[in-house]
Coordinates of C-alpha atoms and ligand atoms in Angstrom, one line a residue:
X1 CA 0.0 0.0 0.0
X2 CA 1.8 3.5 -1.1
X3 CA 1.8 5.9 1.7
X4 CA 0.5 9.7 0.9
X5 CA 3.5 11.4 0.5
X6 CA 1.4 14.3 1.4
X7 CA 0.9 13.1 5.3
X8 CA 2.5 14.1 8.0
X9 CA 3.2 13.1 11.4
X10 CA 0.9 15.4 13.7
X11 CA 2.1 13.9 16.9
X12 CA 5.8 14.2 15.8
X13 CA 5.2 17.9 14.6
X14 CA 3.7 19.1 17.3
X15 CA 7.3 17.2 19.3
X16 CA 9.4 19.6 16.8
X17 CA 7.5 22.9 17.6
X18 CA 8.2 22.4 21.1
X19 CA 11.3 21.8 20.5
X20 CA 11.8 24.5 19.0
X21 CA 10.1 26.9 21.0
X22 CA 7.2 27.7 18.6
X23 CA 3.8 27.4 21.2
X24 CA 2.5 30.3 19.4
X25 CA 2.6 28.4 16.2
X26 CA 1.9 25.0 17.8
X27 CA -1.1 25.8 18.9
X28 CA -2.3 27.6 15.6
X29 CA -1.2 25.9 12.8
X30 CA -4.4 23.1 12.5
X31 CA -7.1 26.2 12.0
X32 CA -4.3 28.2 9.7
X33 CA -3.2 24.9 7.8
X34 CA -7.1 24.3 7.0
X35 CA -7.8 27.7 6.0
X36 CA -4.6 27.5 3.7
X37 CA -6.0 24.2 2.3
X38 CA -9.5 25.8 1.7
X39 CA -8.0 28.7 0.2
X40 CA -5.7 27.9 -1.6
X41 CA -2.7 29.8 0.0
X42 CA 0.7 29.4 -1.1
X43 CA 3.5 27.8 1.0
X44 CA 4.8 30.9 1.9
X45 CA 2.3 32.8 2.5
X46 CA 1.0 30.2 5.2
X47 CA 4.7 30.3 6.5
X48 CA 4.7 34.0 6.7
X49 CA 1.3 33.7 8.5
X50 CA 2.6 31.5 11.2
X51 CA 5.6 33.8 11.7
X52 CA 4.1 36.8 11.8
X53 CA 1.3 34.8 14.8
X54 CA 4.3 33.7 16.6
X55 CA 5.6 36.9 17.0
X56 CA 2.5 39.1 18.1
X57 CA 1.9 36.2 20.7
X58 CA 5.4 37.0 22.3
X59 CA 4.7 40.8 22.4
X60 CA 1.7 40.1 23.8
X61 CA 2.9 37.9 26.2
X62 CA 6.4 40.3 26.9
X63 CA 3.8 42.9 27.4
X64 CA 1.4 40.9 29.8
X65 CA 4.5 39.5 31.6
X66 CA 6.0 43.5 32.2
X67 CA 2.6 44.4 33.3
X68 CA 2.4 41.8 36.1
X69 CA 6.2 42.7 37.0
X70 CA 5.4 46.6 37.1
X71 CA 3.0 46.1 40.9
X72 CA 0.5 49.5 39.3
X73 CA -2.5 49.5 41.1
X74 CA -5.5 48.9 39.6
X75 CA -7.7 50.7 37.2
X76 CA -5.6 54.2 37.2
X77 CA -5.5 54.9 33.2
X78 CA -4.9 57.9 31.0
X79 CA -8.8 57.3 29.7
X80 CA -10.3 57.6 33.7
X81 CA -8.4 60.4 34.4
X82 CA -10.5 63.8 34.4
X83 CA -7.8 66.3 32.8
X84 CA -10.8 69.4 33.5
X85 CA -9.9 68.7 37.1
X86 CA -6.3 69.3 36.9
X87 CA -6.2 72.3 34.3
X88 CA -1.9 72.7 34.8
X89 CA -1.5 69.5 32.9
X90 CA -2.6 68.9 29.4
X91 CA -3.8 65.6 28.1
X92 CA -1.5 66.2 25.1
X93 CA 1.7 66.6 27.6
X94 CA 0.5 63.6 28.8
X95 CA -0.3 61.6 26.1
X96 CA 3.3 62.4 24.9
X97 CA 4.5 61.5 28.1
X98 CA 3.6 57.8 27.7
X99 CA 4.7 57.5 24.2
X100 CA 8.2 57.6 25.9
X101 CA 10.5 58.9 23.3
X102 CA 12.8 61.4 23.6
X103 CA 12.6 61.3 27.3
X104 CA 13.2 57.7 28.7
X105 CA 16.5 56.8 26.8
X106 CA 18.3 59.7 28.2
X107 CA 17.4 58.6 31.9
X108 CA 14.6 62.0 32.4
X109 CA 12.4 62.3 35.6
X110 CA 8.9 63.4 36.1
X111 CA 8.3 64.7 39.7
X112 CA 4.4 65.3 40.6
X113 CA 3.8 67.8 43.0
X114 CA 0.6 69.0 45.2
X115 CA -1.9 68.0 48.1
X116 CA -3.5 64.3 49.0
X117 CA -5.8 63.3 46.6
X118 CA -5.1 65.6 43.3
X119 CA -4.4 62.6 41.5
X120 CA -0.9 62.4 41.4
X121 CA -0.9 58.4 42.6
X122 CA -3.4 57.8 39.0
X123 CA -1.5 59.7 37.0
X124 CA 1.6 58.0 38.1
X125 CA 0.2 54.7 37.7
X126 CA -1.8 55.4 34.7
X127 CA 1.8 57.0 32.8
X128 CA 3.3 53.5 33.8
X129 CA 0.6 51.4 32.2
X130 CA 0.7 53.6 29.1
X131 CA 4.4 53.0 29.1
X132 CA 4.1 48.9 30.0
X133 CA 1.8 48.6 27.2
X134 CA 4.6 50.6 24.6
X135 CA 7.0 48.1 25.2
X136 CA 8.8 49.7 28.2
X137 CA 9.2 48.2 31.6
X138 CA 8.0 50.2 34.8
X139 CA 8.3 49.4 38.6
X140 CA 5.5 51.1 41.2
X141 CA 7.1 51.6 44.2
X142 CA 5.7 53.2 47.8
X143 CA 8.2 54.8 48.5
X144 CA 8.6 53.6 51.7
X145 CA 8.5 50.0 50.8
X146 CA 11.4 50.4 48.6
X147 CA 13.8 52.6 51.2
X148 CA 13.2 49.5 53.4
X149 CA 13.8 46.6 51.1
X150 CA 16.9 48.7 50.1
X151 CA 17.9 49.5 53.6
X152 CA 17.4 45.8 54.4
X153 CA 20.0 44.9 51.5
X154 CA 22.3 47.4 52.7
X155 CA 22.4 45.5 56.4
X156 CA 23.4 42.5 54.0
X157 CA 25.8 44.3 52.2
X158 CA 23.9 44.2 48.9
X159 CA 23.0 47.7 48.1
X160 CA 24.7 47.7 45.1
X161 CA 23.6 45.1 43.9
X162 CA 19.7 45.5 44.8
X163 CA 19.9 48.8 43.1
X164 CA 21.5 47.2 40.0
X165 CA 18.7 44.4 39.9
X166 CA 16.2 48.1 39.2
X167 CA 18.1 48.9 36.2
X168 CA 15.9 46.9 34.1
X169 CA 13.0 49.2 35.1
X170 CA 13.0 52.3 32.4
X171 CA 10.9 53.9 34.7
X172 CA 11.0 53.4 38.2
X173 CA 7.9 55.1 40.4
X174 CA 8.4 56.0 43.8
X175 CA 4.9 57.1 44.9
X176 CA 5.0 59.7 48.2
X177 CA 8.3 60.4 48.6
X178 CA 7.3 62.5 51.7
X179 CA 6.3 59.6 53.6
X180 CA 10.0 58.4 53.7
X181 CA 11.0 58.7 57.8
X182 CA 13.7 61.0 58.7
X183 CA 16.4 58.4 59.8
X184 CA 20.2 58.6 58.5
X185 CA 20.6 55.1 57.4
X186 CA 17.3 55.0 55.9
X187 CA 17.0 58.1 53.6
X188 CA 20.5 57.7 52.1
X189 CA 19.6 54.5 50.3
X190 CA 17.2 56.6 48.3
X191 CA 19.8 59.2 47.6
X192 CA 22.4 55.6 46.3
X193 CA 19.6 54.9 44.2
X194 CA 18.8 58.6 42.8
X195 CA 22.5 58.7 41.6
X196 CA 22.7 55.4 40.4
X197 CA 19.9 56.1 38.2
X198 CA 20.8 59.8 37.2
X199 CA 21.0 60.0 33.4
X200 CA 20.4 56.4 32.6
X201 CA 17.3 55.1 34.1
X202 CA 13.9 57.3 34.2
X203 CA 12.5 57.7 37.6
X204 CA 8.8 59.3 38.5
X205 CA 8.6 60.9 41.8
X206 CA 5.4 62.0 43.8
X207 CA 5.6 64.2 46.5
X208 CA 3.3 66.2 48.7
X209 CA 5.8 68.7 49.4
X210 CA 7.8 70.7 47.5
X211 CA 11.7 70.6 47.5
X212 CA 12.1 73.3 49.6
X213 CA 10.8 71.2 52.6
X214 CA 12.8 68.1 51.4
X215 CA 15.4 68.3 54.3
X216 CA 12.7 66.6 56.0
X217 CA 13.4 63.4 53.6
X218 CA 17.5 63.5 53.3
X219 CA 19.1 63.1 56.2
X220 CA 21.3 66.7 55.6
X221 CA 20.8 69.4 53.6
X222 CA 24.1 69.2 51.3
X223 CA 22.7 65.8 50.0
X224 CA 19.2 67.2 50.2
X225 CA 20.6 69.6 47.3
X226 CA 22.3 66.8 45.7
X227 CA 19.5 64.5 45.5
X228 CA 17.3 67.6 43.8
X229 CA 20.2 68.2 41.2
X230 CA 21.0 65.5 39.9
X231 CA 16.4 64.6 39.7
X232 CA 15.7 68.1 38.0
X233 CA 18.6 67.9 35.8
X234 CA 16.7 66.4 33.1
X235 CA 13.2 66.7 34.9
X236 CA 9.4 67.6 33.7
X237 CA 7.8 69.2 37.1
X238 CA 3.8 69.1 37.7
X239 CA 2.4 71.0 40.4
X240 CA -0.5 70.0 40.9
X241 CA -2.3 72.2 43.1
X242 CA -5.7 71.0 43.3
X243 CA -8.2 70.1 45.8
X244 CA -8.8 66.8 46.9
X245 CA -10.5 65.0 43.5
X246 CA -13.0 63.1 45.6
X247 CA -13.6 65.6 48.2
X248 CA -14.6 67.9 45.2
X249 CA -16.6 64.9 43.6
X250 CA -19.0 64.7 46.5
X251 CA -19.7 68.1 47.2
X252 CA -20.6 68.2 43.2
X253 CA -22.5 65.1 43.8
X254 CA -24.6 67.1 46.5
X255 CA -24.9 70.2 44.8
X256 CA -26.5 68.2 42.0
X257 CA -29.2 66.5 44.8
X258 CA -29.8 70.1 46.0
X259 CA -27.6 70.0 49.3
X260 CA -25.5 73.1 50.0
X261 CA -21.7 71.9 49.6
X262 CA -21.5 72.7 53.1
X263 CA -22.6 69.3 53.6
X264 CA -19.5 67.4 52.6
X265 CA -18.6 66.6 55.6
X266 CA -16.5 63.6 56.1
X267 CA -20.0 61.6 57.5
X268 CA -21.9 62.7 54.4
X269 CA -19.6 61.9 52.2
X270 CA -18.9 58.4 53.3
X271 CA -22.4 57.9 52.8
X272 CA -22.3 59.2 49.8
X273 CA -19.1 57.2 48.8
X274 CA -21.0 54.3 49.8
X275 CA -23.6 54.2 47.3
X276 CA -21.1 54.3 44.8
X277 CA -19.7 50.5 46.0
X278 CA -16.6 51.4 46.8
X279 CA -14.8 49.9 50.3
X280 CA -15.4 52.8 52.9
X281 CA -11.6 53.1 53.9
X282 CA -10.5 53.5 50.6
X283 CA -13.3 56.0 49.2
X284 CA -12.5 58.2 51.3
X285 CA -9.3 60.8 50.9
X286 CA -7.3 61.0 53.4
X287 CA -7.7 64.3 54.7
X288 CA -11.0 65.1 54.2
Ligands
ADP1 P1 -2.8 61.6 45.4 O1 -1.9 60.5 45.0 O2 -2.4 62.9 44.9 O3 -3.0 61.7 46.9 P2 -4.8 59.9 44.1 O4 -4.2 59.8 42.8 O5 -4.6 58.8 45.1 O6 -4.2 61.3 44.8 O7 -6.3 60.4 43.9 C1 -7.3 60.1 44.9 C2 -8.5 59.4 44.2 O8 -9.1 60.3 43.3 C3 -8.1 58.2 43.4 O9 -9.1 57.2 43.5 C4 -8.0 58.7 42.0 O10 -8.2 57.7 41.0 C5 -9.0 59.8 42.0 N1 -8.6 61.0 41.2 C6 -7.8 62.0 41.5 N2 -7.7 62.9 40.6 C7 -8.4 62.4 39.5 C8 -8.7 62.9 38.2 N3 -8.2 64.1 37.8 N4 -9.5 62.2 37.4 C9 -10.0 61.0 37.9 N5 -9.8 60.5 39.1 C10 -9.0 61.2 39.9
MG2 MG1 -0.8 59.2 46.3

């Protein structure tokens, strides 16, 4: 009996794309093969079909993998963010922002200034998504968090090292820099890290105080003034100087049921909050 010369081994193929690293391709080419075979596709364009699926899968899957890496917190995006409410910064400056050319290869900051809950945590978080999803890879830090993972390698004797392990990160975001606690050993980890970084590796910096009160972070003011240098050198600054977002959301929200604003008081606008869904503790600024 002569054999198809036509058939092939299905079972052995499937071996061979594993082999060679192909489970983009694996997993496709029954439904593509088919379609060729219906259609009447050449060879190549079926091979230049399968190479071209391999290939989006991996961005896709780069992408998905740098997202997980990057820690943003949830649902803070370019799209949710109400630019009316924040009238210094302009959705274009923004949208080029997250593009990330120009800026990001030559190691530029952003710093965010201005009072809890003006949005500078979303618009952090939502500039790091943006730039995830462009190919680049982003770390969200607390601030905090990080000076003590770092102050915890030092005790090891693996600051540098820890702080080279960050260089992947394009951007790194260290949300409320304020919050850091005045302590030698502590702050000057963040001021290692700052100069490691300076003009090679993008960092994005919240704050709700301005630099003239940043002796309060650095442990003295000569490396207080060091630590701002070297950040502003190449930097884009945002104040922004805007009231609390939510605060301002629910006194709107009782204007429009025909309350005097004078009624957002932290009581009425938990309740308010509350009809919304959201977790009590976290609808609610923090200084309301
Ligand atoms: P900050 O970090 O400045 O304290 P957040 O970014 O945490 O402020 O903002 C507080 C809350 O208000 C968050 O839930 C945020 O998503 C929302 N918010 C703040 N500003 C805006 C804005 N301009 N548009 C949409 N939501 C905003
Ligand atoms: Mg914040």
């Amino acid at each position: 009996m002569n054999r198809n010369p036509n058939a092939i081994d299905t079972q052995r193929l499937t071996l061979l794309l594993t082999e060679l690293r192909l489970p983009a391709i694996r997993a496709i080419w029954p439904d593509f093969a088919a379609r060729a075979d219906k259609e009447g596709w050449p060879a190549a364009r079926f091979l230049a079909a399968l190479a071209e699926h391999e290939i989006a899968e991996r961005d896709r899957r780069r992408i998905e993998r740098h997202l997980e890496e990057a820690r943003l917190p949830p649902g803070k995006t370019i799209d949710s963010f109400d630019f009316d409410a924040v009238p210094m910064i302009s959705k274009a400056q923004v949208t080029a922002i997250c593009a990330g050319d120009g800026w990001i290869e030559k190691g530029a900051n952003l710093i965010f200034f201005g009072p809890p809950g003006g949005g500078k945590t979303h618009i952090a978080a939502a500039i790091g998504l943006a730039l995830v999803e462009n190919g680049w890879r982003v770390l969200f830090c607390r601030t905090s968090d990080l000076v003590q993972k770092l102050q915890a390698a030092r005790r090891d004797l693996a600051l540098e090292a820890a702080i080279a392990k960050l260089d992947k990160y394009h951007l790194l975001i260290l949300d409320d820099l304020a919050y850091v606690a005045k302590d030698q050993a502590e702050t000057s980890v963040l001021f290692e890290l700052i100069s490691a970084r300076y003009e090679r590796r993008s960092t994005l910096i919240t704050a709700n105080q301005p630099f003239g009160e940043w002796n309060k972070v650095f442990p003295d003011p000569a490396m207080t003034l060091a630590a701002v240098d070297r950040l502003v050198h190449h930097a884009s600054i945002f104040e922004m100087n805007v009231e609390s977002f939510r605060r301002r959301a629910a006194i709107q929200r009782q204007v429009k049921a025909g309350r005097p604003p004078t009624y957002a008081t932290a009581k009425t606008s938990r309740s308010i909050d509350s009809r919304d869904n959201q977790p009590q503790d976290q609808a609610l600024p923090d200084q309301l």
